Short mmCIF file of N, CA and C in Angstrom, two decimals:
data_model
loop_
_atom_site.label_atom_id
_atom_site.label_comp_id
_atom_site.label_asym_id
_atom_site.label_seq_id
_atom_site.Cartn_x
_atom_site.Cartn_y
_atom_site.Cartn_z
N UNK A 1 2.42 13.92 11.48
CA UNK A 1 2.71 15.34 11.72
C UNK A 1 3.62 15.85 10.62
N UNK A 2 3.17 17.17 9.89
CA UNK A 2 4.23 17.62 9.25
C UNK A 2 4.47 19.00 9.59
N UNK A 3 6.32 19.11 9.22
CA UNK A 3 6.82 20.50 9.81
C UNK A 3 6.05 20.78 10.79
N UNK A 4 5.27 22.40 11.08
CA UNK A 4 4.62 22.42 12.13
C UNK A 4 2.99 22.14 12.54
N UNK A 5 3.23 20.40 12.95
CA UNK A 5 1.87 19.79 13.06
C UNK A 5 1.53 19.85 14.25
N UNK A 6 0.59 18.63 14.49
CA UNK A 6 -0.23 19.24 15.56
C UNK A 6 1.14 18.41 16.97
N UNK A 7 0.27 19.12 18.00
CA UNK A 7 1.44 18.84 19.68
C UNK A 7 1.60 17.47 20.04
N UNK A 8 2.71 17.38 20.34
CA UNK A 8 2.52 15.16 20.77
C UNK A 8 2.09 14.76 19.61
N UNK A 9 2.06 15.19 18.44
CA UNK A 9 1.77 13.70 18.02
C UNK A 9 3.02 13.67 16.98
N UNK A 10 3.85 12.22 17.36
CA UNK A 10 4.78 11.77 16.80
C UNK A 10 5.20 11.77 15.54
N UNK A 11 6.44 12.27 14.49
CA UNK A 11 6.58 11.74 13.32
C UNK A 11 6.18 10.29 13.03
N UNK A 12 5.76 10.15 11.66
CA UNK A 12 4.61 9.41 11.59
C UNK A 12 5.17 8.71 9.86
N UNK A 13 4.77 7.47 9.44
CA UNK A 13 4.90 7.44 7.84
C UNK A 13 3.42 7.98 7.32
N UNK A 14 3.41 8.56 6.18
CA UNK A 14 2.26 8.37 5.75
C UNK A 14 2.22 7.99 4.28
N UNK A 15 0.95 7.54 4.13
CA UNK A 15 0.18 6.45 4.91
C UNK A 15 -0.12 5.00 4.22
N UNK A 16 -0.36 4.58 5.42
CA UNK A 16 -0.47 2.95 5.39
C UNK A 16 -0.67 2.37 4.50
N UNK A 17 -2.22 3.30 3.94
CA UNK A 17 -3.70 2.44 3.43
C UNK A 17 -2.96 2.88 2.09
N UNK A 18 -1.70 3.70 1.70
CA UNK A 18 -1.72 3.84 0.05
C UNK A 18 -1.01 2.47 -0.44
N UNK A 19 -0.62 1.50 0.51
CA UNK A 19 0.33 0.54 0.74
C UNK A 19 -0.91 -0.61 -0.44
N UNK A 20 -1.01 -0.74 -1.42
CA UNK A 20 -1.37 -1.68 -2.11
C UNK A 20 -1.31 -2.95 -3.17
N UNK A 21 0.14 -3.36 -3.11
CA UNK A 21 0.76 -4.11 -3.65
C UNK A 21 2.17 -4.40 -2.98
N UNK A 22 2.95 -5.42 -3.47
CA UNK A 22 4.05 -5.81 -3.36
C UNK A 22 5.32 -4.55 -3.98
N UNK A 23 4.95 -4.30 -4.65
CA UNK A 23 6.14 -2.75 -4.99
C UNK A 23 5.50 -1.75 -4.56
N UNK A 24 6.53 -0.78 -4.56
CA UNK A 24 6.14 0.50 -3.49
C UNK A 24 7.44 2.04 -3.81
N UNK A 25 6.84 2.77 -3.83
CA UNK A 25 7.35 4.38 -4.22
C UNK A 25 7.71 4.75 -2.64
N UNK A 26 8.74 5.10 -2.62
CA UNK A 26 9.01 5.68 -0.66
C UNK A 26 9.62 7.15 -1.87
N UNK A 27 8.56 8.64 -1.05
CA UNK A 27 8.83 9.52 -1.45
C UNK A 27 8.81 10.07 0.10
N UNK A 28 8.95 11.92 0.06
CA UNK A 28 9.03 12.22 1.03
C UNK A 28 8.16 13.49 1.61
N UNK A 29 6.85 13.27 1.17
CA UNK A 29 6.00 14.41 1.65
C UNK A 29 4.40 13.40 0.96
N UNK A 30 3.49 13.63 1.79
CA UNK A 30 2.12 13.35 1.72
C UNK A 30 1.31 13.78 0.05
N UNK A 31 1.93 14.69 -0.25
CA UNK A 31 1.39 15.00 -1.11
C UNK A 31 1.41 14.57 -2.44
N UNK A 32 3.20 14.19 -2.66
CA UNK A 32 3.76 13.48 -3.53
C UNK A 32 3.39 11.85 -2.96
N UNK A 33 2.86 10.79 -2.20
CA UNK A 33 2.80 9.69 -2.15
C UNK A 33 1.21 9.80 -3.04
N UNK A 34 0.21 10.96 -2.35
CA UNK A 34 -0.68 10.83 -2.54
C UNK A 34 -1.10 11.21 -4.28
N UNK A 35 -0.13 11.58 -4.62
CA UNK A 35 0.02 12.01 -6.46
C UNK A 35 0.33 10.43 -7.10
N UNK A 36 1.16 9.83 -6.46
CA UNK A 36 1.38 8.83 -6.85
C UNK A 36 0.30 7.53 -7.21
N UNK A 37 0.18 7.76 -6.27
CA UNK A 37 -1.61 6.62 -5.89
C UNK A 37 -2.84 7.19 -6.70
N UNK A 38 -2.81 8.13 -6.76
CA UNK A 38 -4.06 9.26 -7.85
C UNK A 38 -3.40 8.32 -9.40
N UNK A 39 -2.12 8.40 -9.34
CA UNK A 39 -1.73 7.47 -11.11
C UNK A 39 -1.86 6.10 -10.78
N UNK A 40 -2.39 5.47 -9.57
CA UNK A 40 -2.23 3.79 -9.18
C UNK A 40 -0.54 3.00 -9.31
N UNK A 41 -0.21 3.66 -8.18
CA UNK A 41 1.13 3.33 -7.89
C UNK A 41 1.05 3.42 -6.48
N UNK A 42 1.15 2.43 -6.26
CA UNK A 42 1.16 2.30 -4.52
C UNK A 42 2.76 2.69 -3.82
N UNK A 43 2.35 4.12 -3.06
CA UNK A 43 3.56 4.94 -2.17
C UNK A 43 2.79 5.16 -0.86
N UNK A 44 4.26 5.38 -0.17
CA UNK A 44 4.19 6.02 1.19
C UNK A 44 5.26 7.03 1.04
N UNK A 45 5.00 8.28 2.03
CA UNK A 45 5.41 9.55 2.17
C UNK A 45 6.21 9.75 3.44
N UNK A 46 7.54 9.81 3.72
CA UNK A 46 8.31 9.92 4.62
C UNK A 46 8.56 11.36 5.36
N UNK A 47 8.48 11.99 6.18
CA UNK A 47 8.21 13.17 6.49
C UNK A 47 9.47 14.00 6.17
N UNK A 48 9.79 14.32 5.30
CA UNK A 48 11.20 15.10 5.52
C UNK A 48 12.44 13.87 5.04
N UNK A 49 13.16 14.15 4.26
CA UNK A 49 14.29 13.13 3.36
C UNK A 49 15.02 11.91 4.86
N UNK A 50 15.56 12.98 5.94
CA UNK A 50 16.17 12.16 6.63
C UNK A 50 15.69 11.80 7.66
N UNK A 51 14.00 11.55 7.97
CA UNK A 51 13.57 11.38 9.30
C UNK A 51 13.45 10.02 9.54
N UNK A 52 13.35 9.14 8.70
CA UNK A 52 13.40 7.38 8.71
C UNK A 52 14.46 6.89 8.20
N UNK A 53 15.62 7.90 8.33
CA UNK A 53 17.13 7.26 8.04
C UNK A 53 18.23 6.69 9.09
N UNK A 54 17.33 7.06 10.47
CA UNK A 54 18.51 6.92 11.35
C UNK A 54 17.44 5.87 12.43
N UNK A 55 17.00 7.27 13.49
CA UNK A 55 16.41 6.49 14.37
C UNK A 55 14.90 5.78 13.87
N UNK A 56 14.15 6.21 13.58
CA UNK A 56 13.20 5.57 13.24
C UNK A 56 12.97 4.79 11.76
N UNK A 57 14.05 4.49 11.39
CA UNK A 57 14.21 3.39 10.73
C UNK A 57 13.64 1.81 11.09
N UNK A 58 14.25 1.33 12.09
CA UNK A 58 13.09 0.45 12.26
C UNK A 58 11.56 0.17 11.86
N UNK A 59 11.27 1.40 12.48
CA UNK A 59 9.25 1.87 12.38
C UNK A 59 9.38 1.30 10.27
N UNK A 60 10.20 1.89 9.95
CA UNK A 60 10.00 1.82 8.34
C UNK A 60 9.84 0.00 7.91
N UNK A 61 11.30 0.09 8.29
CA UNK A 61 11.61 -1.81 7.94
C UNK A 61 10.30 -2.82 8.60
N UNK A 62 9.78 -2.50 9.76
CA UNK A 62 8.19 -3.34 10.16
C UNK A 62 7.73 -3.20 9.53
N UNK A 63 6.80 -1.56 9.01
CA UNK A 63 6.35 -1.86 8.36
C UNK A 63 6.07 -2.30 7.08
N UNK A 64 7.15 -1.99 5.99
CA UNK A 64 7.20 -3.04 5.16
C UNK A 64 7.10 -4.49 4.94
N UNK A 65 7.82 -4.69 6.22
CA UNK A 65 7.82 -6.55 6.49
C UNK A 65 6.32 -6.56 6.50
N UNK A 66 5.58 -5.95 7.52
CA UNK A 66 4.14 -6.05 7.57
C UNK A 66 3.36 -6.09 6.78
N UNK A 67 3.88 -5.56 5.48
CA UNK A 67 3.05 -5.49 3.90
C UNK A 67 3.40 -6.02 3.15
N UNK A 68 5.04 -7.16 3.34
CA UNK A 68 5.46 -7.85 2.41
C UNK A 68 5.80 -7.72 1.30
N UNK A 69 6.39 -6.26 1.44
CA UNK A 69 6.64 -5.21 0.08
C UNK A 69 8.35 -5.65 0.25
N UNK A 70 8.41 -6.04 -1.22
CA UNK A 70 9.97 -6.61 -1.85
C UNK A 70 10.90 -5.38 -2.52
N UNK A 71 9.86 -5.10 -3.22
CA UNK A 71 10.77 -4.32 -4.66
C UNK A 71 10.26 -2.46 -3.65
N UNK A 72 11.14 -2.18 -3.71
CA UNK A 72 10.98 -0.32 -3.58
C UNK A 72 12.02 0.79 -4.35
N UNK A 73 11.36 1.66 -4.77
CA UNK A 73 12.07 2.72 -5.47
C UNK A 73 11.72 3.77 -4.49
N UNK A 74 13.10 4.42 -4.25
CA UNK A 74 12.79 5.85 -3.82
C UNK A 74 12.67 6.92 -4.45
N UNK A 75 11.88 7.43 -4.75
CA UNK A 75 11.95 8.91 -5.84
C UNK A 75 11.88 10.10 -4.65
N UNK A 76 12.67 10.40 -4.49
CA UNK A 76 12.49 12.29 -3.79
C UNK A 76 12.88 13.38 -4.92
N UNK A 77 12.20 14.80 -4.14
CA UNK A 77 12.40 15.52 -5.19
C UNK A 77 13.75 15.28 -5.58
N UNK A 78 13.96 16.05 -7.39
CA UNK A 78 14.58 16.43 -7.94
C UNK A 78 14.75 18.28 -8.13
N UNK A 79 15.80 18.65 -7.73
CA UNK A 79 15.82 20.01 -7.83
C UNK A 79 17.42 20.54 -7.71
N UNK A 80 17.44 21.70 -8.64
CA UNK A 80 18.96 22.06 -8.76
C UNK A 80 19.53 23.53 -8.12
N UNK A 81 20.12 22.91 -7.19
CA UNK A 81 20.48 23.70 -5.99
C UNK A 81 22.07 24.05 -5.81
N UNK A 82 22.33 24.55 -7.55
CA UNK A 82 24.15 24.78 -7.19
C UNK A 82 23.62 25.56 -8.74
N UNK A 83 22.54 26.95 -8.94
CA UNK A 83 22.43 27.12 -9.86
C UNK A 83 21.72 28.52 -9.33
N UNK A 84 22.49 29.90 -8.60
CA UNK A 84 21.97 31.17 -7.85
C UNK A 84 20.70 31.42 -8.82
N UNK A 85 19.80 31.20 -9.84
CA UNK A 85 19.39 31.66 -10.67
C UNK A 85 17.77 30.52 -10.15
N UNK A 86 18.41 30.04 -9.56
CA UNK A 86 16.85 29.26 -9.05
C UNK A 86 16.52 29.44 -7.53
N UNK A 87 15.58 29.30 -6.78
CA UNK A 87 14.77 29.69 -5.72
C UNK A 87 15.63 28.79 -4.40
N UNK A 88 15.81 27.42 -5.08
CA UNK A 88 16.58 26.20 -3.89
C UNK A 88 18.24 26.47 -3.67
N UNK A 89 18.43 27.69 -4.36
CA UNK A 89 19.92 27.65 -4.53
C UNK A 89 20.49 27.35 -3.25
N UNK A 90 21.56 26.86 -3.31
CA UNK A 90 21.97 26.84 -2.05
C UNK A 90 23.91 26.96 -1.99
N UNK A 91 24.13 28.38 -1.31
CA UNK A 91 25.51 28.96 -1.38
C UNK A 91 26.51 27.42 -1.22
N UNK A 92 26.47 26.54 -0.38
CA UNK A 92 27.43 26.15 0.41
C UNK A 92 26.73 24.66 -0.07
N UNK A 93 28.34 24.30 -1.30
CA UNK A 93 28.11 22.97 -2.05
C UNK A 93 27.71 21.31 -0.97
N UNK A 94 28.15 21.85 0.20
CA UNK A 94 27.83 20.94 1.74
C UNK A 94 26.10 20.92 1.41
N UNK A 95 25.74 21.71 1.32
CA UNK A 95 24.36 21.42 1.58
C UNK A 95 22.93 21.42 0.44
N UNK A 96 23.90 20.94 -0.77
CA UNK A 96 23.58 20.92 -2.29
C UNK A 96 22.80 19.53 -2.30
N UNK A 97 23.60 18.68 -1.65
CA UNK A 97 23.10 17.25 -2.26
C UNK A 97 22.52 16.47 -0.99
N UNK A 98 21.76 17.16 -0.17
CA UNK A 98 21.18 16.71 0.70
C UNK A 98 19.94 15.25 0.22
N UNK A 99 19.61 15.56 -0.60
CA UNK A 99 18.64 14.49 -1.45
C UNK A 99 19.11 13.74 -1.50
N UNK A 100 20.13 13.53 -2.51
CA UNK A 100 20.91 12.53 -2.99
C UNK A 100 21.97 11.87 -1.91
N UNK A 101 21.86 12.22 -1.35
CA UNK A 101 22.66 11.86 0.40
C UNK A 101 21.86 10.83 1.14
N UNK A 102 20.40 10.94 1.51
CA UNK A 102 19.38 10.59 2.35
C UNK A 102 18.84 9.66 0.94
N UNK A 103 18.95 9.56 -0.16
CA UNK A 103 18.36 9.29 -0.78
C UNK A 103 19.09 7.36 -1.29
N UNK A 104 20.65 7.63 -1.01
CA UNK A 104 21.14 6.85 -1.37
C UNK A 104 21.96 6.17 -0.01
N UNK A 105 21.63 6.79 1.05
CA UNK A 105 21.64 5.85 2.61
C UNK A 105 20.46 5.11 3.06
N UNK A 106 19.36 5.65 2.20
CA UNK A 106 17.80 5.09 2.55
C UNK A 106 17.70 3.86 2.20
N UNK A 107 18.82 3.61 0.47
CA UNK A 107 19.04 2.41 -0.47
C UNK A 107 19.97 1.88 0.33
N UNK A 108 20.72 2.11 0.35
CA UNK A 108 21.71 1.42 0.91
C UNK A 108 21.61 0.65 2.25
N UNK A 109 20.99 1.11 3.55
CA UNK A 109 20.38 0.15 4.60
C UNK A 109 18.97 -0.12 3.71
N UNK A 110 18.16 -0.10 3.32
CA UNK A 110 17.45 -0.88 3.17
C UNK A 110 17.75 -1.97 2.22
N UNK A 111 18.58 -1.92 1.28
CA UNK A 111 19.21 -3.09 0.51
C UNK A 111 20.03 -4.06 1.74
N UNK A 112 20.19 -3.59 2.58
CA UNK A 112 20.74 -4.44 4.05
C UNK A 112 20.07 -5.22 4.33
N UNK A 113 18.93 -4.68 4.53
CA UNK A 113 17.39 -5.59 4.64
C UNK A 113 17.14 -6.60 4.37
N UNK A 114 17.84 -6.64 2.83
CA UNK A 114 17.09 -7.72 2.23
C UNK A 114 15.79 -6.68 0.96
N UNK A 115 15.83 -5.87 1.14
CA UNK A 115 14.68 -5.38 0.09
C UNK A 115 15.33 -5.26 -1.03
N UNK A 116 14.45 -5.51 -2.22
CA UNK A 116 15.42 -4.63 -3.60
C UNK A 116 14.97 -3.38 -3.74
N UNK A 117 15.93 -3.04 -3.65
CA UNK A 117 15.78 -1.02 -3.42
C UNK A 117 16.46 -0.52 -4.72
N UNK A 118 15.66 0.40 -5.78
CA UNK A 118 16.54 1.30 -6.67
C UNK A 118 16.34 2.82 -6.39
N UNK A 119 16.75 3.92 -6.84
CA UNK A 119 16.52 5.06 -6.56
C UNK A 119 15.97 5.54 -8.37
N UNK A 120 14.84 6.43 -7.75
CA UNK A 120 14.40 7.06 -9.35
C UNK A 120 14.86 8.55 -9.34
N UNK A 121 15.30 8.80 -10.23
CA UNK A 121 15.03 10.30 -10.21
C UNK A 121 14.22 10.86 -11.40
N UNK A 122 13.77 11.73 -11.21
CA UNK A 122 12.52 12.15 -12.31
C UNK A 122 13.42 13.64 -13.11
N UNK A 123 13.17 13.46 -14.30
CA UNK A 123 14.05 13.85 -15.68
C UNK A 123 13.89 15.83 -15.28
N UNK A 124 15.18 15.90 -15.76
CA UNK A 124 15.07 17.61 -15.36
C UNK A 124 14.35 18.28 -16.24
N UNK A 125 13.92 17.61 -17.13
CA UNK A 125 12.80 18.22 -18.48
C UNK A 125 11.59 18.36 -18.03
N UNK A 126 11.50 18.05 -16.83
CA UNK A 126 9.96 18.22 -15.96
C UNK A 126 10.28 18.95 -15.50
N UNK A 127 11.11 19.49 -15.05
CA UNK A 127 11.56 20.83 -13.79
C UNK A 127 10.78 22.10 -14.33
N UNK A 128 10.10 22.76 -13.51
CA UNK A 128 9.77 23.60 -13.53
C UNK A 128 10.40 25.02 -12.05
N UNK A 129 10.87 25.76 -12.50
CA UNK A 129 12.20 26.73 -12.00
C UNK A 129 12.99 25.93 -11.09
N UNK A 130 13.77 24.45 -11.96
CA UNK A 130 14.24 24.53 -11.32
C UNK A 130 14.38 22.83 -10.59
N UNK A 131 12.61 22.57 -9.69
CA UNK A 131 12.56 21.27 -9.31
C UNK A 131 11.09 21.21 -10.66
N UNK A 132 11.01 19.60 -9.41
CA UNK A 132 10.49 18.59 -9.70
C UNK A 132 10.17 17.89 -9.01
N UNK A 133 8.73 17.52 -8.66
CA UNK A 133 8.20 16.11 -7.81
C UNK A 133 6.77 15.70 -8.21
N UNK A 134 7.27 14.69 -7.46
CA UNK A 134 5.70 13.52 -8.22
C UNK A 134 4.35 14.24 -7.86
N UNK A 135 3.82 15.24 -7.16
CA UNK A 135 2.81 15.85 -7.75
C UNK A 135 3.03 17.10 -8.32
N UNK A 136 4.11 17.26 -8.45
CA UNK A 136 4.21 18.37 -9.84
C UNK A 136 4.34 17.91 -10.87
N UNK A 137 4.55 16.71 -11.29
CA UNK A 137 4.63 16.09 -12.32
C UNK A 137 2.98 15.52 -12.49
N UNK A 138 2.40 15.74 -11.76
CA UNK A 138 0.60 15.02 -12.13
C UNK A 138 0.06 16.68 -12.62
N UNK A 139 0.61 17.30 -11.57
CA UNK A 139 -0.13 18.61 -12.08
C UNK A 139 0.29 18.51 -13.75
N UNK A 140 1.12 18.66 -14.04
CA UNK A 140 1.90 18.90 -15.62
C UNK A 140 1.02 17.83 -16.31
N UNK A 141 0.41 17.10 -16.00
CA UNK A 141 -0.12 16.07 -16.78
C UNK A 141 0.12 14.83 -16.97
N UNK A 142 1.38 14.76 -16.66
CA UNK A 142 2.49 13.52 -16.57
C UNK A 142 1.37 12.41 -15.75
N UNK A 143 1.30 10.80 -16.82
CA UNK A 143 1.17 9.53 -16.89
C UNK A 143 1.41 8.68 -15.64
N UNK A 144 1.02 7.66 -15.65
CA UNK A 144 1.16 6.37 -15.01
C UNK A 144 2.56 6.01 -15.89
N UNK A 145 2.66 5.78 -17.03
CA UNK A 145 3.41 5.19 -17.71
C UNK A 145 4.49 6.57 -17.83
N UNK A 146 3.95 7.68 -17.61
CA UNK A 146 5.71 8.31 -17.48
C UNK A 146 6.40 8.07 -16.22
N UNK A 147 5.40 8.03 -14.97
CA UNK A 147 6.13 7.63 -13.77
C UNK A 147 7.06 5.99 -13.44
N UNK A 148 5.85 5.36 -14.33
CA UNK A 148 6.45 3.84 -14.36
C UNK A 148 7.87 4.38 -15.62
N UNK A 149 8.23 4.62 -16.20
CA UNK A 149 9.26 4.93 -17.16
C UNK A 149 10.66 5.42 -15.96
N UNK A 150 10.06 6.35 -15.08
CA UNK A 150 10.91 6.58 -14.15
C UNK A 150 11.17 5.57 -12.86
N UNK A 151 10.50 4.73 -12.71
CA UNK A 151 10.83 3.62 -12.21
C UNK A 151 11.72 2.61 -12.67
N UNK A 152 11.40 2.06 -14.21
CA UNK A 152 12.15 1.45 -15.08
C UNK A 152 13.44 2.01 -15.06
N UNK A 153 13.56 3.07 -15.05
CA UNK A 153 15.18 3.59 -15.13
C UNK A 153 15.79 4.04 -14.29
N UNK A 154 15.40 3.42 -13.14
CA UNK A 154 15.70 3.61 -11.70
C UNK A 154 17.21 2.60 -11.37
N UNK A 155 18.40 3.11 -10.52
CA UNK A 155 19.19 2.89 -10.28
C UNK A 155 19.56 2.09 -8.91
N UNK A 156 20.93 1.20 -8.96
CA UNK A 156 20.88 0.96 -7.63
C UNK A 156 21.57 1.64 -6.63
N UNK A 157 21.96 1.60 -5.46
CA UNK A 157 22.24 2.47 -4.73
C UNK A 157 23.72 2.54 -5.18
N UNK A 158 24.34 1.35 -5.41
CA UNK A 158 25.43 1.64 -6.33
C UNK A 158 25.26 2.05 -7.51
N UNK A 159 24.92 2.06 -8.63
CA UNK A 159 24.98 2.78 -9.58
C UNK A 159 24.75 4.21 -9.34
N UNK A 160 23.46 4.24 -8.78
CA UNK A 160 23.61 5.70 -8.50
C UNK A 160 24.35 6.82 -7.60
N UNK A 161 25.10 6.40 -6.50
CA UNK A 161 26.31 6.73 -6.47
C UNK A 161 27.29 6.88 -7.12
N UNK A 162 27.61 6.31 -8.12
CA UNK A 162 28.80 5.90 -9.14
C UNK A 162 28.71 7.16 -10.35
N UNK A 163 27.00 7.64 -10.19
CA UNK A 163 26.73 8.74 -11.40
C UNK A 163 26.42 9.36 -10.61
N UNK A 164 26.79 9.77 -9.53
CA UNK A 164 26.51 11.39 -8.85
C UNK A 164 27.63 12.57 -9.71
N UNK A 165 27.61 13.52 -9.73
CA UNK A 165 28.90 14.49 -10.10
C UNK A 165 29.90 14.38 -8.79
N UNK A 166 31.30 14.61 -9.17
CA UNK A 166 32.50 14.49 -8.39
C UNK A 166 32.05 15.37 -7.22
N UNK A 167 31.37 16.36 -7.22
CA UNK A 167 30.72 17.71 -6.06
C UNK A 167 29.61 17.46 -5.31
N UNK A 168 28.85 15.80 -5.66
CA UNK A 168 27.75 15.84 -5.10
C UNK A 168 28.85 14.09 -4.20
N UNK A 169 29.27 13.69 -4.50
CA UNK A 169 30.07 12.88 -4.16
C UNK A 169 31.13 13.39 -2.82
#
């Protein structure tokens, strides 16, 4: 189900079947897992940044165990939201770094796990007004090997905490 999906039926990961190797992209919308897999990068799509951060966390950690997936990068959008001149602005610096919040608690229990977890973020030179995500980056034309580049320079949940700005911190 996304935002407003269909009645009863439960938040959900999606999906399973993009699950095709031992490494794995955890992004956070269907569309971006499914951009991912169009470049042959096996992702799943989390409904919304913080919906498999708390309670249904579990549902996440099975199924990984279930696919025997080791290595994961999280990429969620990238977008700059402390900048009135773009669309995501957002007045109240509290609710700026919501990404990078969910993004680096997602690493952080799942490095609990036992998984190796880094976080990617995708380069603001892709932004277009602003953001950025992995199927806006296919639309633009953007590679297998530019996404794997953003994997490669993917952080750990400590490091990337450590390089947040003092305001997103």
């Amino acid at each position: 189900a996304h935002k407003f999906g269909f009645t009863n039926v439960p938040i959900q990961i999606y999906q399973e079947a993009n699950i095709f190797g031992k490494d794995l992209i955890i992004t956070e919308g269907e569309f971006k897992a499914a951009a991912a897999c169009q470049l042959g990068i096996s992702a799943i799509a989390l409904p919304g940044i913080a919906s498999f951060s708390k309670e249904h966390f579990p549902k996440l950690v099975a199924l990984l165990n279930k696919h025997i997936i080791r290595n994961i990068c999280i990429i969620y959008d990238n977008e700059i939201k402390d900048n009135p001149k773009f669309l995501n602005y957002k007045d109240k610096p509290s609710e700026r770094y919501d990404t990078q919040y969910f993004a680096y608690l997602m690493a952080k229990k799942l490095g609990e796990e036992g998984f190796n977890i880094r976080i990617g973020t995708l380069p603001e030179g892709w932004m277009i007004n602003g953001k950025i995500d992995i199927d806006g980056a296919l639309a633009q034309g953007k590679s297998k090997d530019d996404l794997l580049q953003v994997i490669q320079a993917s952080k750990t949940s400590k490091e990337y905490l450590e390089e947040l700005s003092p305001e997103a911190k």
